[in-house]
Coordinates of C-alpha atoms and ligand atoms in Angstrom, one line a residue:
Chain A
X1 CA 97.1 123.3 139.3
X2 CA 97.9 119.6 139.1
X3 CA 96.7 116.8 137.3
X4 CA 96.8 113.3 138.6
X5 CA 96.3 110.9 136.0
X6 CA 93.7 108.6 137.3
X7 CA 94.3 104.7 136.5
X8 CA 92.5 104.3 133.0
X9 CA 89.5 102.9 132.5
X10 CA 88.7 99.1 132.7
X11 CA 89.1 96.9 129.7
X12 CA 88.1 93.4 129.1
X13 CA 90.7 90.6 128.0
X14 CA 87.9 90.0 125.1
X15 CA 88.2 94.0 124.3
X16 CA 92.2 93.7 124.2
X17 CA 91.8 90.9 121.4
X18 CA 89.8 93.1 118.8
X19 CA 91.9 96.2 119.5
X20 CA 95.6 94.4 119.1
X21 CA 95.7 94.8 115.1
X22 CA 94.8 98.9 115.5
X23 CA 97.4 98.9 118.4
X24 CA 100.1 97.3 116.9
X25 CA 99.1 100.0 113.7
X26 CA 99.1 102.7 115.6
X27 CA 95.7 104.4 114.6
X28 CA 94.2 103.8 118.2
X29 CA 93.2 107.1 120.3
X30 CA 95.9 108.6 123.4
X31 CA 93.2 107.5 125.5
X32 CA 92.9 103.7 123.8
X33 CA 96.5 103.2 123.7
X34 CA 97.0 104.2 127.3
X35 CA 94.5 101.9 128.0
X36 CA 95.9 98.8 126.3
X37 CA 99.4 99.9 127.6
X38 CA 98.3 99.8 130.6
X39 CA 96.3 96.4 130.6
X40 CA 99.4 94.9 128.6
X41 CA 100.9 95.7 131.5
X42 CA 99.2 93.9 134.2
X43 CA 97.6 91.2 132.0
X44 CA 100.4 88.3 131.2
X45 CA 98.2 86.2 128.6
X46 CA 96.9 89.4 127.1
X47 CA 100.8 90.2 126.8
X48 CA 101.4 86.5 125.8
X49 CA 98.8 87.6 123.0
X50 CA 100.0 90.8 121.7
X51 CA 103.9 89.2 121.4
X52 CA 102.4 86.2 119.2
X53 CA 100.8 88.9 117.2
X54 CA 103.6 90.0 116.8
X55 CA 105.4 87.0 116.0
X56 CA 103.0 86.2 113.7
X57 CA 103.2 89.3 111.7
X58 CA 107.4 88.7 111.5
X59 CA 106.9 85.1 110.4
X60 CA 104.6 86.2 107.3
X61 CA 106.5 88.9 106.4
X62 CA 109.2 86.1 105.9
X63 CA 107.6 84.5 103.5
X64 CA 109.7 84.5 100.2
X65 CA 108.4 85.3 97.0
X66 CA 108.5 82.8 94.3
X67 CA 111.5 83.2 91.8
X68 CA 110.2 83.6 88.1
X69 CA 110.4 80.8 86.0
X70 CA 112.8 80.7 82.9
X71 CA 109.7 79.1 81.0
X72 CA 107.6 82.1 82.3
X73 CA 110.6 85.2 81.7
X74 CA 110.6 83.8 77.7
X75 CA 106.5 84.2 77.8
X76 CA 107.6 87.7 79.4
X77 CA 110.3 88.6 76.7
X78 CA 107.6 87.6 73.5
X79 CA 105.1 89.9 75.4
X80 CA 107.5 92.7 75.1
X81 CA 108.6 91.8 71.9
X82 CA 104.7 92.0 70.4
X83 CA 104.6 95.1 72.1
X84 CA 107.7 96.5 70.5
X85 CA 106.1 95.8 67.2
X86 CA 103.1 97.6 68.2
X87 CA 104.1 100.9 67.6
Chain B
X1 CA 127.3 123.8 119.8
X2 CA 126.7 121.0 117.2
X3 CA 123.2 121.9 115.8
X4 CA 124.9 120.6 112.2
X5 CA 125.2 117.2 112.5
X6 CA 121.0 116.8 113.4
X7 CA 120.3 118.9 110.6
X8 CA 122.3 116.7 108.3
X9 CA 121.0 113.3 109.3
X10 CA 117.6 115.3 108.8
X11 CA 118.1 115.9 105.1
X12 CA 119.9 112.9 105.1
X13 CA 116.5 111.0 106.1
X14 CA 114.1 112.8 103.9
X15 CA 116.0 112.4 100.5
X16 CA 114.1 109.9 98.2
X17 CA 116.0 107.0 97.4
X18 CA 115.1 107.1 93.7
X19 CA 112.8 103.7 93.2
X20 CA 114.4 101.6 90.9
X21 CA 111.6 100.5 89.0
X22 CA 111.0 103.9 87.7
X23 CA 115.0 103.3 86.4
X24 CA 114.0 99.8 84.7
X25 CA 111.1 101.6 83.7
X26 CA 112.8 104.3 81.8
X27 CA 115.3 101.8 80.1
X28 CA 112.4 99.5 78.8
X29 CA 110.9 102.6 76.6
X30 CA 114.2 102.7 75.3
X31 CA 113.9 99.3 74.1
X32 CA 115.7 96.7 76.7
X33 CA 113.9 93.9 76.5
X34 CA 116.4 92.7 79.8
X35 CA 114.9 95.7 81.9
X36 CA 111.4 94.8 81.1
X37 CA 111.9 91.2 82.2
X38 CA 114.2 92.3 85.6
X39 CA 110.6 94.4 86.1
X40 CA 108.4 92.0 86.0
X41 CA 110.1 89.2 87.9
X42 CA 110.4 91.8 91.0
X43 CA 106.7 92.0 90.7
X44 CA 105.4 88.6 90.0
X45 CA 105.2 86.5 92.8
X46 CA 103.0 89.3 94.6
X47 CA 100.8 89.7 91.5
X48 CA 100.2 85.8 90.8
X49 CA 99.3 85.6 94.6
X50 CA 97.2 88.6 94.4
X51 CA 95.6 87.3 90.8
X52 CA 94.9 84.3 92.7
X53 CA 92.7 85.7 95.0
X54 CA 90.3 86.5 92.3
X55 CA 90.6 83.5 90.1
X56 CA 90.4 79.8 90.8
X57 CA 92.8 78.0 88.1
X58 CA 96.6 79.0 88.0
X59 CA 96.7 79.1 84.2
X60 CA 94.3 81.8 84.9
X61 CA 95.8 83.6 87.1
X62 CA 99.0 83.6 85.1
X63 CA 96.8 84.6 82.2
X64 CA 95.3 87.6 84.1
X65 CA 99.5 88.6 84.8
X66 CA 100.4 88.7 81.7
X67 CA 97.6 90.3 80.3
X68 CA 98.5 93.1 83.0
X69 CA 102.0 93.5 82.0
X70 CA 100.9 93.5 77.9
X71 CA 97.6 96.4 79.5
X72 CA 101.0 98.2 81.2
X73 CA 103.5 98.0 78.7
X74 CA 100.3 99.8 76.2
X75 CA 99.4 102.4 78.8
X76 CA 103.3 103.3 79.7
X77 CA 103.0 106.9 78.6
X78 CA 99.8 107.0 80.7
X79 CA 101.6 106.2 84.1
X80 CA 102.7 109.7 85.6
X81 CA 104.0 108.7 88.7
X82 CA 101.8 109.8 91.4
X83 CA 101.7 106.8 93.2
X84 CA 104.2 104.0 93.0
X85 CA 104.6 101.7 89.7
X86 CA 103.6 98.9 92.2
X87 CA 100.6 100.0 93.1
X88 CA 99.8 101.3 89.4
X89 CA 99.9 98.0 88.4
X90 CA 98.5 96.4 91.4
X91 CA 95.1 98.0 90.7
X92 CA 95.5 97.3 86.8
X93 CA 95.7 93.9 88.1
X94 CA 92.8 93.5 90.4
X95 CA 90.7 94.7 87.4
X96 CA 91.5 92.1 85.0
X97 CA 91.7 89.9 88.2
X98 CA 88.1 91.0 89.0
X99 CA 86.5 90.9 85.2
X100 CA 88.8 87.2 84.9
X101 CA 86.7 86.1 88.1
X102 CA 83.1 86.8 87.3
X103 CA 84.0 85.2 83.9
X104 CA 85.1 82.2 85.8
X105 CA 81.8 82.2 87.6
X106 CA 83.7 81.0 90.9
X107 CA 81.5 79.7 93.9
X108 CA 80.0 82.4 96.3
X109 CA 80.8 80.6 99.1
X110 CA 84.1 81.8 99.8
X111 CA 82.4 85.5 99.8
X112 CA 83.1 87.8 102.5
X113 CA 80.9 87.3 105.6
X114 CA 79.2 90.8 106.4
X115 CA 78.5 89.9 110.5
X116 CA 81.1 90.0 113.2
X117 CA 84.1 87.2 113.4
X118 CA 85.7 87.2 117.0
X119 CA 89.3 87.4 117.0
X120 CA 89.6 84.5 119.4
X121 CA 87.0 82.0 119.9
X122 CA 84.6 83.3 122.6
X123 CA 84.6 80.1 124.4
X124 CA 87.9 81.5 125.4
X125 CA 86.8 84.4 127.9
X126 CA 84.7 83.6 130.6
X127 CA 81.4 85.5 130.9
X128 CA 82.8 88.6 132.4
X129 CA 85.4 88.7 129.5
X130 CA 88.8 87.6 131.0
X131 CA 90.6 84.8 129.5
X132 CA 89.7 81.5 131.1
X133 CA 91.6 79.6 128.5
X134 CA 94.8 82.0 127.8
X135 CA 97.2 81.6 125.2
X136 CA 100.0 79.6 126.0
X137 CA 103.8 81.1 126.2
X138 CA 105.3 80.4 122.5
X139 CA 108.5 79.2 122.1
X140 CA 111.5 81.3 121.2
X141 CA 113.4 78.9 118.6
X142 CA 109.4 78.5 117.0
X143 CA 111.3 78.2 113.9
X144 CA 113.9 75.6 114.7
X145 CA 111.4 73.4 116.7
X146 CA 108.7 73.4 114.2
X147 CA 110.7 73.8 111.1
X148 CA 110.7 76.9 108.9
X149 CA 109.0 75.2 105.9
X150 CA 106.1 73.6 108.4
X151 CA 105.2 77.2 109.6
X152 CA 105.6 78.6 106.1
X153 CA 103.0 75.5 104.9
X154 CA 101.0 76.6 107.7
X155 CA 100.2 80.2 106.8
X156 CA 99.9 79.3 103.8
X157 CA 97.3 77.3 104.3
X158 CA 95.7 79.5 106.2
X159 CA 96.1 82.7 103.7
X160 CA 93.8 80.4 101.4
X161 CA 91.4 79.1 103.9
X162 CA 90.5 83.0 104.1
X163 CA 87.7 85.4 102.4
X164 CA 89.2 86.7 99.3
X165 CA 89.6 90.6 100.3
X166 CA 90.7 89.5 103.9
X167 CA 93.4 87.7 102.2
X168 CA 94.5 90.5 99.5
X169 CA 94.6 92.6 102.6
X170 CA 96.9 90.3 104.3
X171 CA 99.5 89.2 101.8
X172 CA 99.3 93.2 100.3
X173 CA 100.0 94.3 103.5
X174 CA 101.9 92.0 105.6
X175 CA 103.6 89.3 103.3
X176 CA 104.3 92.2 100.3
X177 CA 104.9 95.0 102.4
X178 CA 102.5 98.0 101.1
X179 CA 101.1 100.9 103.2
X180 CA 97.3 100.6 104.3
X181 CA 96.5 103.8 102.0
X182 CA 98.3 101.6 98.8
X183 CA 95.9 98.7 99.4
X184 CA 92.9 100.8 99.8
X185 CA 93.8 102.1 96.8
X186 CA 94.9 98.8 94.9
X187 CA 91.8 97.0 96.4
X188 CA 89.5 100.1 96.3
X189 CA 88.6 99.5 99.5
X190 CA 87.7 102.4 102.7
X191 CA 90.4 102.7 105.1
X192 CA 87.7 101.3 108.2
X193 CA 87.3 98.4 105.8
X194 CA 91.1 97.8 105.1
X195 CA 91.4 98.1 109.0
X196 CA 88.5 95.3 110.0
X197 CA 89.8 92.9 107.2
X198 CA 93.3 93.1 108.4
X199 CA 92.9 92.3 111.5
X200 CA 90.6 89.2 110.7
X201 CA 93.2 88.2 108.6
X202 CA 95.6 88.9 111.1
X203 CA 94.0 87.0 114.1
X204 CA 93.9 84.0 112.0
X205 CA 96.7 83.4 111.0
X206 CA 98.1 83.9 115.0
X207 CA 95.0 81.4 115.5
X208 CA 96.4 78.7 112.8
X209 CA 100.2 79.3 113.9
X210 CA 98.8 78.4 117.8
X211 CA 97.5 74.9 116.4
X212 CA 100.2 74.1 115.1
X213 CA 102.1 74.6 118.0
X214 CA 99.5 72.9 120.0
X215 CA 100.4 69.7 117.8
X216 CA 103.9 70.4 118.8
X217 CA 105.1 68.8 122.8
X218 CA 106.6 71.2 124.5
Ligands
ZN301 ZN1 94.0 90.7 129.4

């Protein structure tokens, strides 16, 4: 016996919006993800979409964190130090 | 036959790189005051920002740090390991964060909004749900056009323009780099919650950077 795969199921662009985050996190059904592949696919703003997603997600994960102040690592070193007489 | 060489990159994948903090850890219950500070400044930009959330003023929030650190250094023999030092002291700090709030009586306007929030503006799609006004192509050399510090202003801005727990969920996640099951667990939040908030978070912040290069000719 053979299985076709039939073309998946219509999806709005509206639909493709909600279900980018869960896509690009991988928690979406087989079935979704086909789905969204397959839109992706044939869909160029829905594709523009999904790459400034993911743009976006690089560019904040770019952020630096803030260096610690030397003002803030002597408040930091007298913590310890009241903590070290403590015990 | 070479079935050796998969099997070493195998083991090679799985050993656990031992965490460094649990080192600096270790040495500051011996006593170095050096490994204590080295600890805390790898953790304090994501816990001021995370402190934030919660409370209004900075002093605060610095407050609520330190009082962490001081609630850590006390409870040391308490940690066992089970889930990362990070995240141990991530949900020590949303607690102090939490009880530092209420006392601040902040405004409950910036509360969480229960109802549905579109990811793009629906005035976007027409009627049947295709776009009628698409997102346009973004640059490749976004950073060199617009300027690495305009962008970084920009999200920003638009981290603190969000609902508290959509913006823990965010920076936790995507600025800071922890798993969805630490921030459910830092943020003591359900995994279906964690996944609505970040995606709110998430299409705003692609929504704010898509202004700003609206402002920007092409
Ligand atoms: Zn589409």
């Amino acid at each position: 016996m053979r299985f076709f795969r039939r073309p998946p199921a219509h999806i709005w662009c509206q639909q493709v919006v909600e279900m980018v985050s869960d896509y690009l996190e991988g928690t979406l059904p087989a079935t979704e993800r086909r789905r969204l592949d397959h839109h992706f696919s044939v869909c160029p703003p829905c594709a523009t979409y999904l790459a400034q997603m993911r743009e976006t997600l690089r560019l904040t994960g770019a952020l630096v964190p803030e260096d610690l102040s030397p003002e803030m690592e002597q408040e930091f070193s007298e913590i310890y130090r009241r903590w070290r007489t403590e015990g | 036959m070479s079935i050796h060489a998969p099997r070493l990159r195998w083991a090679r994948r799985h050993t656990t790189p031992v965490d460094p903090d649990l080192r600096l850890l270790e040495r500051l219950r011996d006593g170095d005051e050096e490994a204590f500070v080295t600890l805390v400044s790898r953790h304090h930009d994501p816990m001021l920002r995370l402190a934030r959330t919660f409370v209004h003023s900075h002093a605060v929030a610095e407050e609520v740090v330190q009082d962490t650190w001081l609630g850590v250094l006390r409870g040391i023999e308490r940690f066992e390991g089970r889930s990362s030092l990070r995240t141990w002291l991530l949900a020590i700090l949303v607690n102090r964060a939490r009880t530092a709030g209420a006392r601040e009586a902040r405004s409950v306007a910036n509360s969480d909004s229960p109802e549905f929030v579109a990811a793009v503006d629906a005035g976007r799609f027409q009627s049947s749900g295709a776009w009628s006004s698409p997102p346009e192509h973004w640059v490749d050399d976004l950073e060199e056009r617009i300027g690495a510090q305009a962008l970084r202003a920009q999200i920003l801005a638009a981290l603190a323009e969000m609902p508290e727990r959509q913006r823990a969920v965010v920076m936790l996640r995507d600025v800071d780099g922890l798993r969805a099951d630490e921030v459910c667990q830092v943020l003591d939040l359900s995994a279906a919650n964690e996944r609505v908030l970040l995606h709110r978070g998430r299409s705003r912040l692609r929504q704010a950077l898509e202004d700003e290069m609206g402002a920007v000719p092409a």
